[in-house]
Amino acid sequence: MCLYSLGKVRILIATDLASRGLDVHDITHVYNYDFPRNIEEYVHRVGRTGRAGRTGVSITLITRSDWKIASELINILERANQSIPEDLRAMAERYKANKLKKEMEKKMARLPGKPKKFYY
């Protein structure tokens, strides 16, 4: 960390501990190899870049297990006037549709003599 602060090292790989409380200047890019556990942590991570009127770039890798938070991420990006990738919108829609399908199958399973699968 000291070498990064002195400018002798240009890349810093850190855990979530670096997203809060550390005062590191001139961060231009944040790469999230894994999506944070909650949206607040995401905001803190990407908030490391683009400070003091500067611009910054955040790149986040999202897997299927992260789809449940896609709608929240879209809301955060919209409030920040950022463009929303179509893939992210599709992830949010697929998650909602999957969740609805599972809820309907669960309800249908409770009814005697009814099909166990819900098709739409």
Short mmCIF file of C-alpha atoms in Angstrom, two decimals:
data_model
loop_
_atom_site.label_atom_id
_atom_site.label_comp_id
_atom_site.label_asym_id
_atom_site.label_seq_id
_atom_site.Cartn_x
_atom_site.Cartn_y
_atom_site.Cartn_z
CA MET A 1 0.00 0.00 0.00
CA CYS A 2 2.85 2.34 0.83
CA LEU A 3 4.51 1.79 -2.56
CA TYR A 4 1.18 2.50 -4.28
CA SER A 5 0.74 5.73 -2.32
CA LEU A 6 4.27 6.80 -3.29
CA GLY A 7 3.53 6.14 -6.97
CA LYS A 8 6.13 3.37 -7.27
CA VAL A 9 3.44 0.77 -7.93
CA ARG A 10 0.58 1.58 -10.30
CA ILE A 11 -1.73 -1.38 -9.65
CA LEU A 12 -3.25 -2.17 -6.28
CA ILE A 13 -5.14 -5.41 -5.68
CA ALA A 14 -7.27 -5.14 -2.58
CA THR A 15 -10.11 -6.68 -0.62
CA ASP A 16 -13.29 -4.94 0.51
CA LEU A 17 -11.27 -3.40 3.33
CA ALA A 18 -9.84 -0.98 0.78
CA SER A 19 -13.30 0.24 -0.21
CA ARG A 20 -13.81 2.08 3.06
CA GLY A 21 -11.67 4.27 5.19
CA LEU A 22 -8.52 4.38 3.06
CA ASP A 23 -7.62 7.72 1.53
CA VAL A 24 -5.96 6.79 -1.74
CA HIS A 25 -5.79 9.47 -4.41
CA ASP A 26 -5.81 9.28 -8.20
CA ILE A 27 -7.54 5.94 -8.64
CA THR A 28 -8.70 5.87 -12.25
CA HIS A 29 -10.06 2.33 -12.56
CA VAL A 30 -11.79 -0.14 -10.27
CA TYR A 31 -12.17 -3.74 -11.44
CA ASN A 32 -14.60 -5.86 -9.46
CA TYR A 33 -13.61 -9.46 -10.07
CA ASP A 34 -16.57 -10.55 -7.98
CA PHE A 35 -19.74 -8.64 -7.33
CA PRO A 36 -19.99 -7.29 -3.77
CA ARG A 37 -22.36 -8.98 -1.34
CA ASN A 38 -24.63 -5.93 -1.26
CA ILE A 39 -25.22 -2.79 -3.29
CA GLU A 40 -23.81 -0.47 -0.60
CA GLU A 41 -20.46 -2.24 -0.81
CA TYR A 42 -20.55 -1.81 -4.60
CA VAL A 43 -21.05 1.94 -4.16
CA HIS A 44 -18.09 2.10 -1.77
CA ARG A 45 -15.88 0.10 -4.12
CA VAL A 46 -16.57 2.18 -7.21
CA GLY A 47 -16.53 5.34 -5.14
CA ARG A 48 -12.75 4.98 -4.93
CA THR A 49 -12.52 6.33 -8.47
CA GLY A 50 -13.62 9.60 -10.02
CA ARG A 51 -13.09 11.81 -6.98
CA ALA A 52 -12.56 15.57 -6.81
CA GLY A 53 -14.21 16.25 -10.16
CA ARG A 54 -12.25 13.59 -12.00
CA THR A 55 -13.75 10.81 -14.04
CA GLY A 56 -13.19 7.15 -13.37
CA VAL A 57 -14.02 3.76 -14.79
CA SER A 58 -15.53 0.79 -13.00
CA ILE A 59 -15.74 -2.65 -14.55
CA THR A 60 -17.67 -5.35 -12.72
CA LEU A 61 -17.88 -9.02 -13.65
CA ILE A 62 -21.36 -10.39 -13.00
CA THR A 63 -22.28 -14.08 -12.92
CA ARG A 64 -25.67 -15.76 -12.80
CA SER A 65 -25.49 -15.89 -9.01
CA ASP A 66 -25.40 -12.06 -9.04
CA TRP A 67 -28.57 -11.64 -11.09
CA LYS A 68 -30.66 -11.10 -7.96
CA ILE A 69 -28.97 -7.73 -7.42
CA ALA A 70 -29.11 -6.59 -11.07
CA SER A 71 -32.24 -4.46 -10.56
CA GLU A 72 -30.62 -2.64 -7.64
CA LEU A 73 -27.49 -2.03 -9.73
CA ILE A 74 -29.63 -0.61 -12.53
CA ASN A 75 -31.27 1.79 -10.06
CA ILE A 76 -27.86 2.96 -8.79
CA LEU A 77 -26.55 3.47 -12.33
CA GLU A 78 -29.67 5.38 -13.39
CA ARG A 79 -29.42 7.71 -10.39
CA ALA A 80 -25.80 8.39 -11.37
CA ASN A 81 -26.86 9.12 -14.98
CA GLN A 82 -24.79 6.21 -16.28
CA SER A 83 -25.63 4.12 -19.31
CA ILE A 84 -27.18 0.73 -18.57
CA PRO A 85 -25.81 -2.20 -20.59
CA GLU A 86 -28.57 -4.18 -22.31
CA ASP A 87 -27.07 -7.40 -20.92
CA LEU A 88 -27.60 -6.07 -17.40
CA ARG A 89 -31.24 -5.22 -18.16
CA ALA A 90 -31.70 -8.71 -19.60
CA MET A 91 -30.20 -10.27 -16.45
CA ALA A 92 -32.63 -8.36 -14.25
CA GLU A 93 -35.60 -9.40 -16.41
CA ARG A 94 -34.54 -13.05 -16.48
CA TYR A 95 -34.13 -13.07 -12.71
CA LYS A 96 -37.62 -11.58 -12.23
CA ALA A 97 -39.16 -14.08 -14.66
CA ASN A 98 -37.36 -17.00 -13.01
CA LYS A 99 -38.45 -15.87 -9.56
CA LEU A 100 -42.07 -15.53 -10.70
CA LYS A 101 -41.95 -18.98 -12.32
CA LYS A 102 -40.63 -20.58 -9.11
CA GLU A 103 -43.29 -18.83 -7.02
CA MET A 104 -46.05 -20.05 -9.36
CA GLU A 105 -44.69 -23.61 -9.34
CA LYS A 106 -44.64 -23.53 -5.56
CA LYS A 107 -48.27 -22.37 -5.46
CA MET A 108 -49.33 -24.95 -8.04
CA ALA A 109 -47.62 -27.74 -6.08
CA ARG A 110 -49.93 -27.04 -3.14
CA LEU A 111 -53.06 -27.63 -5.20
CA PRO A 112 -54.15 -31.29 -5.43
CA GLY A 113 -54.51 -32.68 -8.94
CA LYS A 114 -52.84 -29.70 -10.59
CA PRO A 115 -49.69 -29.78 -12.74
CA LYS A 116 -46.45 -29.32 -10.84
CA LYS A 117 -44.88 -27.10 -13.49
CA PHE A 118 -45.94 -23.65 -14.56
CA TYR A 119 -45.48 -22.79 -18.21
CA TYR A 120 -45.78 -19.32 -19.67
#
